């Protein structure tokens, strides 16, 4: 298993765009890819999901923040695999991901 990290302390240098495109291309080539969006603006997530889908299906209880908040408060936490979201094939802005 290879791990690729895209890191730069400066904002606006293309980290999110680069990460999204590398991940999409590796997935297109048949590789299993895990992208973790820790940015509060959720830009990487929105590269693969429409905002209305985010609001309807993910925002309330499928974020790393939800998991981390439960952990910090000492509540029973669910396994991280329940927070993994597989984007639909195709472009996120098109109907049914086509």
Short mmCIF file of C-alpha atoms in Angstrom, two decimals:
data_model
loop_
_atom_site.label_atom_id
_atom_site.label_comp_id
_atom_site.label_asym_id
_atom_site.label_seq_id
_atom_site.Cartn_x
_atom_site.Cartn_y
_atom_site.Cartn_z
CA UNK A 1 0.00 0.00 0.00
CA UNK A 2 1.37 3.38 -1.01
CA UNK A 3 0.57 6.59 0.83
CA UNK A 4 0.63 9.93 -0.96
CA UNK A 5 0.37 13.17 0.99
CA UNK A 6 -0.10 16.62 -0.48
CA UNK A 7 1.13 19.21 2.01
CA UNK A 8 1.93 22.90 1.80
CA UNK A 9 1.37 25.44 4.55
CA UNK A 10 0.50 28.18 2.09
CA UNK A 11 -3.09 28.46 0.95
CA UNK A 12 -4.16 28.75 -2.66
CA UNK A 13 -1.38 26.64 -4.15
CA UNK A 14 -3.61 23.92 -5.60
CA UNK A 15 -3.41 21.20 -2.93
CA UNK A 16 -7.10 20.31 -3.11
CA UNK A 17 -7.24 20.36 -6.90
CA UNK A 18 -4.10 18.25 -7.18
CA UNK A 19 -5.36 15.77 -4.58
CA UNK A 20 -8.76 15.41 -6.27
CA UNK A 21 -7.22 14.85 -9.68
CA UNK A 22 -4.58 12.38 -8.50
CA UNK A 23 -7.23 10.43 -6.58
CA UNK A 24 -9.65 10.41 -9.51
CA UNK A 25 -6.98 9.26 -11.94
CA UNK A 26 -5.77 6.48 -9.67
CA UNK A 27 -9.37 5.30 -9.19
CA UNK A 28 -9.85 5.48 -12.96
CA UNK A 29 -6.85 3.17 -13.32
CA UNK A 30 -8.49 0.64 -11.00
CA UNK A 31 -6.65 1.50 -7.79
CA UNK A 32 -8.41 1.70 -4.44
CA UNK A 33 -8.20 5.28 -3.21
CA UNK A 34 -9.01 6.89 0.14
CA UNK A 35 -9.14 10.68 0.22
CA UNK A 36 -9.58 12.31 3.63
CA UNK A 37 -10.92 15.86 3.67
CA UNK A 38 -9.92 17.58 6.92
CA UNK A 39 -10.40 21.11 5.60
CA UNK A 40 -13.29 22.94 7.33
CA UNK A 41 -14.33 24.32 3.92
CA UNK A 42 -14.85 20.75 2.63
CA UNK A 43 -13.55 21.64 -0.83
CA UNK A 44 -12.22 18.15 -1.54
CA UNK A 45 -15.58 16.65 -0.60
CA UNK A 46 -17.34 19.05 -2.97
CA UNK A 47 -15.02 17.90 -5.76
CA UNK A 48 -16.87 14.58 -5.63
CA UNK A 49 -20.29 15.41 -4.17
CA UNK A 50 -22.91 18.00 -4.99
CA UNK A 51 -23.77 20.47 -2.26
CA UNK A 52 -27.41 19.33 -2.16
CA UNK A 53 -26.25 15.71 -1.72
CA UNK A 54 -23.90 16.84 1.07
CA UNK A 55 -26.70 18.64 2.88
CA UNK A 56 -29.18 15.78 2.41
CA UNK A 57 -26.98 12.74 3.08
CA UNK A 58 -23.72 13.64 4.80
CA UNK A 59 -23.62 16.91 6.73
CA UNK A 60 -25.61 15.86 9.82
CA UNK A 61 -23.74 12.70 10.78
CA UNK A 62 -21.20 11.50 8.19
CA UNK A 63 -18.23 13.80 8.79
CA UNK A 64 -14.89 13.37 10.50
CA UNK A 65 -15.96 16.24 12.80
CA UNK A 66 -18.95 14.16 13.97
CA UNK A 67 -16.68 11.23 14.75
CA UNK A 68 -14.00 13.37 16.42
CA UNK A 69 -16.54 15.26 18.54
CA UNK A 70 -17.93 11.98 19.88
CA UNK A 71 -14.40 10.78 20.61
CA UNK A 72 -13.44 13.95 22.49
CA UNK A 73 -16.64 13.90 24.56
CA UNK A 74 -16.01 10.29 25.53
CA UNK A 75 -19.18 9.07 23.84
CA UNK A 76 -19.45 5.72 22.17
CA UNK A 77 -17.91 6.16 18.75
CA UNK A 78 -18.72 4.24 15.63
CA UNK A 79 -16.04 2.60 13.48
CA UNK A 80 -14.49 4.94 10.94
CA UNK A 81 -15.56 2.76 8.01
CA UNK A 82 -19.11 4.05 8.51
CA UNK A 83 -17.87 7.50 7.48
CA UNK A 84 -16.45 6.35 4.16
CA UNK A 85 -18.43 7.71 1.22
CA UNK A 86 -18.08 6.31 -2.29
CA UNK A 87 -18.90 8.98 -4.87
CA UNK A 88 -21.14 8.14 -7.78
CA UNK A 89 -19.43 7.63 -11.12
CA UNK A 90 -19.16 10.63 -13.39
CA UNK A 91 -19.24 14.32 -12.70
CA UNK A 92 -20.67 15.41 -9.34
CA UNK A 93 -22.76 18.20 -10.87
CA UNK A 94 -24.55 16.01 -13.38
CA UNK A 95 -27.81 14.14 -12.77
CA UNK A 96 -27.29 10.81 -10.98
CA UNK A 97 -23.52 11.36 -11.29
CA UNK A 98 -23.63 10.50 -15.02
#
